[in-house]
Tab-separated table of C-alpha atoms in Angstrom:
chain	number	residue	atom	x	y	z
A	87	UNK	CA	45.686	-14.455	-32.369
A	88	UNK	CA	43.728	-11.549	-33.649
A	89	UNK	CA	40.904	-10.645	-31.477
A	90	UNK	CA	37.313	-11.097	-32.805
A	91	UNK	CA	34.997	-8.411	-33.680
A	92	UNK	CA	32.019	-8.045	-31.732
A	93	UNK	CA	28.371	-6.947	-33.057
A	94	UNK	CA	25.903	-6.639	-30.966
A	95	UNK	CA	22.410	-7.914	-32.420
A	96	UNK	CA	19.167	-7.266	-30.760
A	97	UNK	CA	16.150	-9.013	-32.345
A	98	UNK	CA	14.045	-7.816	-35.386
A	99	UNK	CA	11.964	-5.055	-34.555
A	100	UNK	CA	10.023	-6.054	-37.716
A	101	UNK	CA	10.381	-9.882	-37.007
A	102	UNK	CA	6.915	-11.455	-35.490
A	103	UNK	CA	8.799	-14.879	-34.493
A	104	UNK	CA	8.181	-16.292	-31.193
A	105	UNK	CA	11.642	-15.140	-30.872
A	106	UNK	CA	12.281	-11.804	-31.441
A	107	UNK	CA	8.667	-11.239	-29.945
A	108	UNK	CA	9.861	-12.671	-26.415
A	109	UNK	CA	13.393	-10.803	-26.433
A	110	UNK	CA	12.003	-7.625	-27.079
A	111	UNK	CA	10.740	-7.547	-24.198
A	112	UNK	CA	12.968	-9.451	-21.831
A	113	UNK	CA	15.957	-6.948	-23.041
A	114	UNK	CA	18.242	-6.026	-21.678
A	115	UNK	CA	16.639	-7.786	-18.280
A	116	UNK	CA	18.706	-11.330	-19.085
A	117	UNK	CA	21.422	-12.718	-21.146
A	118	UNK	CA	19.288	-16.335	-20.337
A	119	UNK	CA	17.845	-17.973	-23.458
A	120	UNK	CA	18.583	-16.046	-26.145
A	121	UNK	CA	19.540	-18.612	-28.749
A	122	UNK	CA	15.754	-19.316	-29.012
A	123	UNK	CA	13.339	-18.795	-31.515
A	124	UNK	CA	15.615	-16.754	-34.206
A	125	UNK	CA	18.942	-17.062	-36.255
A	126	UNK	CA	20.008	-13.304	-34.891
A	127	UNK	CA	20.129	-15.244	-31.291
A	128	UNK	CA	22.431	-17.594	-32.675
A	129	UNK	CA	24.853	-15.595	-34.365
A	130	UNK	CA	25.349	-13.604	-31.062
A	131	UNK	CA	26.035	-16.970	-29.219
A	132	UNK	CA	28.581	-17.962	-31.489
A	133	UNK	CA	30.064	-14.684	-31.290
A	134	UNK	CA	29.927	-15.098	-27.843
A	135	UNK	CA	31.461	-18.567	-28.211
A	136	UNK	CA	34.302	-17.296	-30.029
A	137	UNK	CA	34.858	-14.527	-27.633
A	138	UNK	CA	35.284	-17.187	-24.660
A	139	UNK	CA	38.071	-19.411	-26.719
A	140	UNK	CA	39.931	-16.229	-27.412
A	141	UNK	CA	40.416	-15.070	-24.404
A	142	UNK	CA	41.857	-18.422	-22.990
A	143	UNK	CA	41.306	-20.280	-20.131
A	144	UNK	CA	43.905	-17.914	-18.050
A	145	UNK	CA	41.975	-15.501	-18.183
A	146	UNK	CA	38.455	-14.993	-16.418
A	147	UNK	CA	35.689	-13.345	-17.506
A	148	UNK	CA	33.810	-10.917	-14.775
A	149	UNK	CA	30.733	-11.928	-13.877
A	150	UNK	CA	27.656	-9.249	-14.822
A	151	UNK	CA	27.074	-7.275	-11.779
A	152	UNK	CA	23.389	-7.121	-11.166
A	153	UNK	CA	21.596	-3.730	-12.505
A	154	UNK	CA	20.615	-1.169	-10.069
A	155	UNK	CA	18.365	2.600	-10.797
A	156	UNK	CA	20.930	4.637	-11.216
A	157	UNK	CA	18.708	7.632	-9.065
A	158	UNK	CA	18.303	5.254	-6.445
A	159	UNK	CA	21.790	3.714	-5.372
A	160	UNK	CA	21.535	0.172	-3.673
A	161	UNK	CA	17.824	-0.061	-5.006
A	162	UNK	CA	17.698	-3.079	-7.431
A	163	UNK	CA	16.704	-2.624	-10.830
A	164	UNK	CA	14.318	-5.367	-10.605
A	165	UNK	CA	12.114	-3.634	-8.592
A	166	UNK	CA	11.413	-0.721	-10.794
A	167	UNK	CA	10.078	-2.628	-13.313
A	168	UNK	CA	9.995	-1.561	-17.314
A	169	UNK	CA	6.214	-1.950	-17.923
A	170	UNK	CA	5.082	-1.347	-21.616
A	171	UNK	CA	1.715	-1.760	-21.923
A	172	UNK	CA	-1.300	-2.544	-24.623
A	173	UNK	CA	-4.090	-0.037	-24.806
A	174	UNK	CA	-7.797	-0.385	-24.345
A	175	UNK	CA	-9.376	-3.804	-25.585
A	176	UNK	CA	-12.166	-5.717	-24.549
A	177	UNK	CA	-11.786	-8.474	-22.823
A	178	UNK	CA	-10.661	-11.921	-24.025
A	179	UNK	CA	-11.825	-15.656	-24.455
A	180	UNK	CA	-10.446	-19.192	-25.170
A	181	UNK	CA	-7.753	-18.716	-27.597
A	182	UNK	CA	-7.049	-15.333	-26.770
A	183	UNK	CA	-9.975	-13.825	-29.180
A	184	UNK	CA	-12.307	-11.440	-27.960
A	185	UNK	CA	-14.997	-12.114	-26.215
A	186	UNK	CA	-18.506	-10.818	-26.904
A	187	UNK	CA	-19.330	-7.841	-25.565
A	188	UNK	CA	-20.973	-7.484	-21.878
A	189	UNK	CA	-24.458	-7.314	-21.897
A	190	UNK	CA	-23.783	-4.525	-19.051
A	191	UNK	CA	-20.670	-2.550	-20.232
A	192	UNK	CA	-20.598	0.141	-16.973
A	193	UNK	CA	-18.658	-1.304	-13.852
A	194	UNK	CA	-19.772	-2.908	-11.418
A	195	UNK	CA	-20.313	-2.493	-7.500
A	196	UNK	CA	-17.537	-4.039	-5.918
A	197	UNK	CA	-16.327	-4.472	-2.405
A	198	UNK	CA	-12.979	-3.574	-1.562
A	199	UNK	CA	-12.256	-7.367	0.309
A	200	UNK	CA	-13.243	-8.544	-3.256
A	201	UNK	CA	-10.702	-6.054	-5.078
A	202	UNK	CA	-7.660	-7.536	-2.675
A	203	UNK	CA	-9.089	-10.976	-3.028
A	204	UNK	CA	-9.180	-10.693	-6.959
A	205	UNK	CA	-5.420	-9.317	-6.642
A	206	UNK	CA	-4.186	-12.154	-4.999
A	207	UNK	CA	-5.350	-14.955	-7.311
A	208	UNK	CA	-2.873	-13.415	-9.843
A	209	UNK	CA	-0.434	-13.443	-7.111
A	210	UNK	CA	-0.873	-16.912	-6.356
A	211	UNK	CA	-0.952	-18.103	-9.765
A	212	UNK	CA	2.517	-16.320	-10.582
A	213	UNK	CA	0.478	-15.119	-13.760
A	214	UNK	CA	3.500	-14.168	-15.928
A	215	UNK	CA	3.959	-10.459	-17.456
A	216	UNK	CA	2.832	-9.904	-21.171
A	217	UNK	CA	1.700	-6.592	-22.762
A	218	UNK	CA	-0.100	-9.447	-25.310
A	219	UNK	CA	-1.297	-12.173	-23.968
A	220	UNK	CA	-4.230	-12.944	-21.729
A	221	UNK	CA	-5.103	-14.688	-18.776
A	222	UNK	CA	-8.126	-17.505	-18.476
A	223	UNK	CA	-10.431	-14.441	-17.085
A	224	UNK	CA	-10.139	-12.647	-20.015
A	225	UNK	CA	-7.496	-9.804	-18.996
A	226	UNK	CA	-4.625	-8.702	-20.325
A	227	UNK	CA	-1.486	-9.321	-18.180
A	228	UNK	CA	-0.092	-5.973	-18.283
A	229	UNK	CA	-0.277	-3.553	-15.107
A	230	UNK	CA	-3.461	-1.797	-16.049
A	231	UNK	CA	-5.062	-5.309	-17.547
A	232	UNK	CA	-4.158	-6.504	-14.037
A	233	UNK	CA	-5.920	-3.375	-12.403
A	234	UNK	CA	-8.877	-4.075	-14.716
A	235	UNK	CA	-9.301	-7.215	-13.434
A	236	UNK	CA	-9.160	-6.775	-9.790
A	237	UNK	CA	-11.830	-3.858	-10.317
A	238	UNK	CA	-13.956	-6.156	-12.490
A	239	UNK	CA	-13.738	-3.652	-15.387
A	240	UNK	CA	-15.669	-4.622	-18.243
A	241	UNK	CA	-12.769	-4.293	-20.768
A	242	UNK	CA	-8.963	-3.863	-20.309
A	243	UNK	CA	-7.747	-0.934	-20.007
A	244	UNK	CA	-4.450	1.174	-19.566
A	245	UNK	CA	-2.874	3.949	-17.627
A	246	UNK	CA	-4.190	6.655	-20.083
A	247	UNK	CA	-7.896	5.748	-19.410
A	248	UNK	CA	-8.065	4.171	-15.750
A	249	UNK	CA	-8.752	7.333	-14.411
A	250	UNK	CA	-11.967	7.421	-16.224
A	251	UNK	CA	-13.514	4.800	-13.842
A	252	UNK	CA	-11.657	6.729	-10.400
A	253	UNK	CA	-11.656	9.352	-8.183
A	254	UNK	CA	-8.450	11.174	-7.309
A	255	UNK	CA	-7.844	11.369	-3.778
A	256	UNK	CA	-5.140	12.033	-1.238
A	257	UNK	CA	-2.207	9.853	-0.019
A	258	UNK	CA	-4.525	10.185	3.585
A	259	UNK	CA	-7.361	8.881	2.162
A	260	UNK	CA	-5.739	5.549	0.351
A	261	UNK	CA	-7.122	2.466	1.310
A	262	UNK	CA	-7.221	-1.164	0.208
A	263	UNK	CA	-8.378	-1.360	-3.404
A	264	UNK	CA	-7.408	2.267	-4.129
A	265	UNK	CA	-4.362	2.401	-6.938
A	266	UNK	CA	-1.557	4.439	-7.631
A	267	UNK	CA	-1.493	5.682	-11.108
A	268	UNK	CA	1.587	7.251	-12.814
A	269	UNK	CA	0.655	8.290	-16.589
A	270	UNK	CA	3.101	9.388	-18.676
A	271	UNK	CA	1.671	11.675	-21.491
A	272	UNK	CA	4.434	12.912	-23.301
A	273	UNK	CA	5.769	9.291	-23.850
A	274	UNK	CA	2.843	6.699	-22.572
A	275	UNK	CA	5.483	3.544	-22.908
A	276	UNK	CA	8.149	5.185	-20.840
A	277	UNK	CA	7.429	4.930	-16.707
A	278	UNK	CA	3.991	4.559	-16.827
A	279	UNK	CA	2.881	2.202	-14.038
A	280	UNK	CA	-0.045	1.310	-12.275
A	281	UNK	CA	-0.286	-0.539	-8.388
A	282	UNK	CA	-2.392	-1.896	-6.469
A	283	UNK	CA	-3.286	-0.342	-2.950
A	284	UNK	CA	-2.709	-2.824	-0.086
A	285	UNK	CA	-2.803	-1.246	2.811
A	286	UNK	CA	0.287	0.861	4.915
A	287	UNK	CA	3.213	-1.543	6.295
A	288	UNK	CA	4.100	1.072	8.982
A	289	UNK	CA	2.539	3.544	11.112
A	290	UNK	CA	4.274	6.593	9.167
A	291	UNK	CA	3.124	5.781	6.410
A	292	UNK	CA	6.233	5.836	4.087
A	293	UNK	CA	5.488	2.122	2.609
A	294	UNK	CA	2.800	0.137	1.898
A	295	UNK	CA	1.680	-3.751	0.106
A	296	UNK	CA	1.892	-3.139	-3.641
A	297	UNK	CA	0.014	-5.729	-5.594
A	298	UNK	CA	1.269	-4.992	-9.257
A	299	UNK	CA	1.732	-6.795	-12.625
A	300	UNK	CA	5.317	-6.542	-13.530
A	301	UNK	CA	7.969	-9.203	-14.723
A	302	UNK	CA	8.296	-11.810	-14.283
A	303	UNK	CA	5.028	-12.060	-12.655
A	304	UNK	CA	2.226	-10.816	-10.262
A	305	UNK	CA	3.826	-9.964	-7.222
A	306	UNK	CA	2.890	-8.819	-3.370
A	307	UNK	CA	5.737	-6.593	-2.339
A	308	UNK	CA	6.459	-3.890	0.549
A	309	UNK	CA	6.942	-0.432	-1.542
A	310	UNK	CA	8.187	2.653	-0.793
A	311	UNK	CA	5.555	5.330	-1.147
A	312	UNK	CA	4.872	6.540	-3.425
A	313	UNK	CA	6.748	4.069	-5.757
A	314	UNK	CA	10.538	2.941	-6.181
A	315	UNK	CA	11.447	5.501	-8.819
A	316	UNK	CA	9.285	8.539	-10.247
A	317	UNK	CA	7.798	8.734	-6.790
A	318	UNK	CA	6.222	12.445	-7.107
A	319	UNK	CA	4.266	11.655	-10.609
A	320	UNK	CA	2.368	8.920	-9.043
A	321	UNK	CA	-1.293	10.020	-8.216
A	322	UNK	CA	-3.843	7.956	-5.908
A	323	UNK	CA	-7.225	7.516	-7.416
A	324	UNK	CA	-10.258	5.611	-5.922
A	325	UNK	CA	-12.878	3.087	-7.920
A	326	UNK	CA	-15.884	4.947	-8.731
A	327	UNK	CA	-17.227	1.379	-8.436
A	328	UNK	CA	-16.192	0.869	-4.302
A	329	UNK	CA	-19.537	-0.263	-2.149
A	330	UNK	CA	-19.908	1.507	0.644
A	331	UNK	CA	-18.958	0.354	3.740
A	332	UNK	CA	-21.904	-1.804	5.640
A	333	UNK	CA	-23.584	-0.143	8.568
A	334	UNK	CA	-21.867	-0.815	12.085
A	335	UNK	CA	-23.892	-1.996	14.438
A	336	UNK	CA	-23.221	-1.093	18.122
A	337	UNK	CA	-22.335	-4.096	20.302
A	338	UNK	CA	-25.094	-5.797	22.361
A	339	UNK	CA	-25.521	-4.268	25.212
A	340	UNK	CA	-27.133	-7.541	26.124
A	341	UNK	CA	-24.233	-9.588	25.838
A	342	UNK	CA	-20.920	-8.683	25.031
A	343	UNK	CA	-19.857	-8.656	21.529
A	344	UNK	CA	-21.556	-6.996	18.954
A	345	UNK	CA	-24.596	-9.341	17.163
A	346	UNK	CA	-24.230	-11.826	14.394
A	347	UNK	CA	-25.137	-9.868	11.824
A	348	UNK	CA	-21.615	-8.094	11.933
A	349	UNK	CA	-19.581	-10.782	9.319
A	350	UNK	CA	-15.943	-10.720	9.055
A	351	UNK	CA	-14.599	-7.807	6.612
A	352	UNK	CA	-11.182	-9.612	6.060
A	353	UNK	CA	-7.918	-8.826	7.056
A	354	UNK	CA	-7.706	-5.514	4.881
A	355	UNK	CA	-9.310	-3.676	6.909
A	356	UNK	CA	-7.275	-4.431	9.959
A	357	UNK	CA	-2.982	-3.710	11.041
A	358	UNK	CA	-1.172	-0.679	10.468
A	359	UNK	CA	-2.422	2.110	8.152
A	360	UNK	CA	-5.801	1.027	8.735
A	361	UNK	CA	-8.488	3.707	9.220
A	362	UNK	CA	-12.140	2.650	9.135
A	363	UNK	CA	-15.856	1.861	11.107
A	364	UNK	CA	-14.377	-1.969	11.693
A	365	UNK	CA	-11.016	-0.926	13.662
A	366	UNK	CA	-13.718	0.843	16.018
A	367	UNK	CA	-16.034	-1.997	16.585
A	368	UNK	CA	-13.736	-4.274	17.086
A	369	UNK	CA	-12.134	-2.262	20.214
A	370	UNK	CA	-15.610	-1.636	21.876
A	371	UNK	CA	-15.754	-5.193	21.570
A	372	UNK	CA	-12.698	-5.821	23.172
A	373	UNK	CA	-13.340	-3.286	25.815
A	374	UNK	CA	-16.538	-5.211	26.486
A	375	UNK	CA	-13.941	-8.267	26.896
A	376	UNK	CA	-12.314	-6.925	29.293
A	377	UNK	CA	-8.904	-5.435	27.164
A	378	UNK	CA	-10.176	-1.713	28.065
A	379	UNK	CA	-6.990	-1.352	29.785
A	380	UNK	CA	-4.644	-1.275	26.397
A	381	UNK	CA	-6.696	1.966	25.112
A	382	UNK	CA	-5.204	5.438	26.897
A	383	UNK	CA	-8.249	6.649	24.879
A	384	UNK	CA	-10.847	5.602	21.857
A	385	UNK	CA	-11.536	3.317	20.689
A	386	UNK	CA	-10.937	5.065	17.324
A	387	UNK	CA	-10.980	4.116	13.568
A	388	UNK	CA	-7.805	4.653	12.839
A	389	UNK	CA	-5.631	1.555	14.082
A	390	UNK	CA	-2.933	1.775	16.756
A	391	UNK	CA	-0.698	-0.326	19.128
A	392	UNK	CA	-3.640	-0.291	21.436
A	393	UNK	CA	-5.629	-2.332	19.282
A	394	UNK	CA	-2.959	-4.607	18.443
A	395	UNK	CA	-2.380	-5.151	22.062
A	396	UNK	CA	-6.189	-5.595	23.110
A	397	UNK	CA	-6.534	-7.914	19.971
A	398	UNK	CA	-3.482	-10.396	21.238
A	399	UNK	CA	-4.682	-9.735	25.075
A	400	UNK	CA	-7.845	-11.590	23.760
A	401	UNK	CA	-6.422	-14.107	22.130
A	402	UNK	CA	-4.221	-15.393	24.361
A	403	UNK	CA	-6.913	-15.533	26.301
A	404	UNK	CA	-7.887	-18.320	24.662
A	405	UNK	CA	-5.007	-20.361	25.124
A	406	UNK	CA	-3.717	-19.063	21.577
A	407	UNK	CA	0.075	-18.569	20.970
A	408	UNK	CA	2.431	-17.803	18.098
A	409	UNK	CA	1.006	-17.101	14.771
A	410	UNK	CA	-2.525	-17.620	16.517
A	411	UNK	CA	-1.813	-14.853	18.652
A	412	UNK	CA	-0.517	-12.088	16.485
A	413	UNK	CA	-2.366	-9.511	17.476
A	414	UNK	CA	-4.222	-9.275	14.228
A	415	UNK	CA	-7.907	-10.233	14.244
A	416	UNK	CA	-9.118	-13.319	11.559
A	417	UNK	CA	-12.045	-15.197	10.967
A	418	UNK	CA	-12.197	-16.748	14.427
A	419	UNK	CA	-11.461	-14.287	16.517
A	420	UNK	CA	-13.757	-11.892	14.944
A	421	UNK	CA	-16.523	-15.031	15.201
A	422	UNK	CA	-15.502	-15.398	19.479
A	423	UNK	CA	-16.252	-11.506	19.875
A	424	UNK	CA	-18.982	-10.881	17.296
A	425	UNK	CA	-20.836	-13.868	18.929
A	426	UNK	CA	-19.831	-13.152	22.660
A	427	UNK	CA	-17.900	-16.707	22.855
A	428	UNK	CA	-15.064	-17.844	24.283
A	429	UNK	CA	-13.043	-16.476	27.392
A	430	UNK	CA	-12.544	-12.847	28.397
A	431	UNK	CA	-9.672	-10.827	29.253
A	432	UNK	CA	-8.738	-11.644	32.503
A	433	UNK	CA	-8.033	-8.652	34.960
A	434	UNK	CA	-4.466	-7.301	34.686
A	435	UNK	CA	-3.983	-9.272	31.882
A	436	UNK	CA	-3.242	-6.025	29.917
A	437	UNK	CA	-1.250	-3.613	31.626
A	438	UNK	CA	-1.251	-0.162	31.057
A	439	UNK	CA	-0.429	1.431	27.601
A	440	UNK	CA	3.577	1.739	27.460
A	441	UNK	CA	5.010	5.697	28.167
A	442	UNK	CA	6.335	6.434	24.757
A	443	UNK	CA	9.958	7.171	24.075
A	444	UNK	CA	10.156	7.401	28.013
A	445	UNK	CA	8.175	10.422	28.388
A	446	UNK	CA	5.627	9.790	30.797
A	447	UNK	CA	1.968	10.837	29.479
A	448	UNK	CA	3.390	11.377	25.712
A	449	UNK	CA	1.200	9.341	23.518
A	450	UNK	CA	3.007	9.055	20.445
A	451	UNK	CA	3.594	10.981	16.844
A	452	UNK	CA	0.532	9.205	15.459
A	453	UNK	CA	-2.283	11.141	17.465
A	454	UNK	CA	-0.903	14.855	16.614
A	455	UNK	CA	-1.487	14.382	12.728
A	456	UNK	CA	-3.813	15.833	10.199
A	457	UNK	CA	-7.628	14.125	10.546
A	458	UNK	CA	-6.729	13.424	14.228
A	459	UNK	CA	-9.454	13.573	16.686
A	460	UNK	CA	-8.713	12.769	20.192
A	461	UNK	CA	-8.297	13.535	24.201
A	462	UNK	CA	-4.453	14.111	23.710
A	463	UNK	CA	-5.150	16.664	21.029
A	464	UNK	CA	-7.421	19.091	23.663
A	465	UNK	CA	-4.738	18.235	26.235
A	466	UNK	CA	-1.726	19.633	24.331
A	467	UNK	CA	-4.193	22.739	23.215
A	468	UNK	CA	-5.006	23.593	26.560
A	469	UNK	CA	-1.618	23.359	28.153
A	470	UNK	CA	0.199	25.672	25.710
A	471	UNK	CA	-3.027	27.890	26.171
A	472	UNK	CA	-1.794	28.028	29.785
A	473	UNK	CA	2.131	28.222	28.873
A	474	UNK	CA	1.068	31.745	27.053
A	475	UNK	CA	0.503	30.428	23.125
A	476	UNK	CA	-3.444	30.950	23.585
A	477	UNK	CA	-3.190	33.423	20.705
A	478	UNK	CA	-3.294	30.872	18.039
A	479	UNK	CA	-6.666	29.662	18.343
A	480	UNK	CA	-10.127	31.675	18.090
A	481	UNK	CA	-11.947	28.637	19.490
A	482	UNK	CA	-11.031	25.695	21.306
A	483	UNK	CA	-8.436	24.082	21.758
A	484	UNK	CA	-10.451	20.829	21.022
A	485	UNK	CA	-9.980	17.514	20.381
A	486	UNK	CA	-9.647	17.407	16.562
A	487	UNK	CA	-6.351	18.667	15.143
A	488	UNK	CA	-5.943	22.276	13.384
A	489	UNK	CA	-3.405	24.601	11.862
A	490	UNK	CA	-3.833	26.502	15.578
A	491	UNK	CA	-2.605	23.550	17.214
A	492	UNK	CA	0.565	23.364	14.922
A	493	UNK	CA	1.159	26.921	14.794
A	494	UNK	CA	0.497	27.144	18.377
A	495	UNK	CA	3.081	23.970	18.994
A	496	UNK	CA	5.639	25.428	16.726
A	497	UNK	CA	5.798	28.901	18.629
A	498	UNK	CA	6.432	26.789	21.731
A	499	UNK	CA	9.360	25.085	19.793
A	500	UNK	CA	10.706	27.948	18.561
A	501	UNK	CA	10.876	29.644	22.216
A	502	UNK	CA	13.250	26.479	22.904
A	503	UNK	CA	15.606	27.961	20.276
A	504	UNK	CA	15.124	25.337	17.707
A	505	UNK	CA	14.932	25.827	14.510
A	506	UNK	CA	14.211	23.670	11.050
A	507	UNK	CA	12.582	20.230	11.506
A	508	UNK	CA	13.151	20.657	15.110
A	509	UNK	CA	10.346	23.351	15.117
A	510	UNK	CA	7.919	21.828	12.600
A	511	UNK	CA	5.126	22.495	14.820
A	512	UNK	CA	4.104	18.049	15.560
A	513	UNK	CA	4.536	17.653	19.093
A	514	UNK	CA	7.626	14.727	19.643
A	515	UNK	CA	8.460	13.361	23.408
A	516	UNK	CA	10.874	16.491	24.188
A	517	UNK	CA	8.445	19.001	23.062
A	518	UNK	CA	5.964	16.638	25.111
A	519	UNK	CA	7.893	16.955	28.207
A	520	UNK	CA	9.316	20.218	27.987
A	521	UNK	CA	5.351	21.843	28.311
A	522	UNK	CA	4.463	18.871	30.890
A	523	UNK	CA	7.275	19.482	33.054
């Protein structure tokens, strides 16, 4: 039997069908469907058809292996999503027709709880991807449509104006409700991508919570920083529009906690990656709870283990376990400290902070880092002052970390003959022990 001749059809680039609309594009993401909505669909199942009975039962077909980025072996295709995008428009009504104008067309003042919160109802919803359509808020449900709404822009907008209502800042300075913003200006259609910042997954910092608009829907996902492809073009920017944080007040010194007038932030400002004025409050009020004994120093803003462990200390004393006791403060644990309620930590209850990596005294990577201010940081200064690397610094040392104290640290290394990332100049538990010994 003579073997069939196979053309491959894609749909009408000029047809406005239902159709052709939907496949162009869902190609070449799925095979699933396709004989919907147009004649060209089909054509290629019969093809397709014919293909099968000429071939013959005896002999099987391969399955489609699933797509992966061909610069990032093992890393699925399907999470570097294609998003094309529409460009600026205002924002949308019933029916999908544009709705009047706002009365009040600059942003507005928004908190960065209520950014995350906005994110998630998308998330929730499983609002499908479409560079055309809209949602019942009035946004487009592209990536920067789905950016526009969680910032409460007044219009939808798209990677190539975003930036208009930001701030670029540096991958230090990201927090919830920041984005990451990869524009591509020599072809806008091709890469160009928008997220959501949701806060650091690990303490180093190399992934984070993404929320993004990308097919098939809104999604939550752990990301590699910067992104999963085209890392290096992404840049972080920060909402003009962000309120300030509130005013922390100092715990009563009446009564433990801090007073009532501190509410709950959410859980966004809280767990790994978090840096801010609530991370601090919330460890002088579990030091005034008696879960002092998890903090080698601080409490600080940034968060650490020793916050994690205070936090679950406290809840367990309660009578909390599992999920309840996570480590992570909510709603009602932030109410029992805030308030003074509930039962403190009992004595011993918290043992002393673990010895990292074995070392005795060594504190970890995370306090010898750019922005860090700390005891550990004078400490380290003033012991290579006395092992003979004084040179380094015209004042100090101190407690907040400097190019002296790196410099300083990586002449020390390199006096231990090593060389490369061995002498990088970020004290790890060998050089630790090796200047403590």
């Amino acid at each position: 039997m003579e073997s069939p001749v196979f053309e491959d059809i894609d749909p009408a680039s000029d047809c406005d069908c239902p159709g052709c609309v939907h496949w162009r594009r869902a190609l070449p993401y799925s095979w699933a469907g396709r004989t919907s909505g147009h004649p060209a669909a089909h054509r290629a199942l019969a093809l397709a058809a014919a293909a099968s009975a000429a071939l013959g039962a005896g002999h099987a077909v391969p399955a489609a292996a699933a797509p992966h980025a061909p610069h990032r072996p093992g890393v699925s295709a399907g999470d570097e999503p294609d998003t094309p995008q529409g460009g600026t428009a205002p924002l949308h009504g019933p029916g999908g027709r544009p709705a009047r104008p706002s009365a009040a067309p600059k942003p507005t003042t928004i908190t960065r709880t209520e950014i995350i919160n906005r994110a998630k109802t998308w998330v929730a919803a499983k609002v499908p991807y479409s560079m055309s359509a809209y949602w019942s808020d009035g946004y487009r449900q592209d990536c920067s449509g789905y950016v526009s709404m969680a910032w409460r822009l007044p219009g939808n907008e798209w990677t190539g104006s975003l930036a208009q209502y930001a701030e670029r800042i540096s991958k230090e300075e990201l927090q919830p409700g920041d984005i990451l913003l990869f524009h591509n200006q020599s072809d806008p259609e091709k890469g160009s991508h928008v997220t959501l910042f949701g806060g650091w997954t690990d303490d180093a910092h190399t992934s984070y919570t993404a929320y993004e608009q990308t097919r098939p829907h809104a999604r939550r996902k752990s990301t590699p920083y910067a992104y999963w492809n085209d890392s290096d073009r992404y840049v972080p920017y920060r909402y003009k529009g962000v309120a300030p944080e509130d005013p922390v007040p100092e715990p009563d010194s009446g009564k433990p906690g801090a007073p009532a007038a501190a509410p709950y932030p959410g859980a966004a400002y809280f767990g790994p990656g978090a840096n801010n004025k609530y991370v601090t409050l919330l460890g002088r009020m579990l030091v005034a709870r008696g879960a002092g004994a998890s903090y080698a120093s601080g409490p600080g803003p940034r968060w650490t283990g020793a916050d994690r462990r205070a936090t679950r200390a406290f809840q367990q004393a309660q009578g909390w376990t599992g999920a309840d006791a996570d480590g992570l403060p909510g709603p009602r644990t932030w109410e029992l400290l805030v308030t003074g309620e509930g039962r403190d930590v009992k004595d011993g209850a918290v043992g002393p902070p673990p010895a990292s990596h074995g070392v005795s005294g060594y504190p970890g990577r995370a306090v010898f880092r750019p922005g860090a201010n700390n005891i550990y940081v004078t400490r380290l200064g003033r012991q290579l002052v006395r092992k003979g690397f004084g040179r380094f610094y015209r004042v100090g040392p101190g407690p907040r970390w400097s190019e002296a104290d790196r410099r300083a640290v990586e002449a020390f290394q390199r006096t231990q003959g090593w060389r490369g990332g061995a002498a990088d100049g970020y004290p790890g538990p060998e050089t630790w022990r090796r200047l403590f010994s």
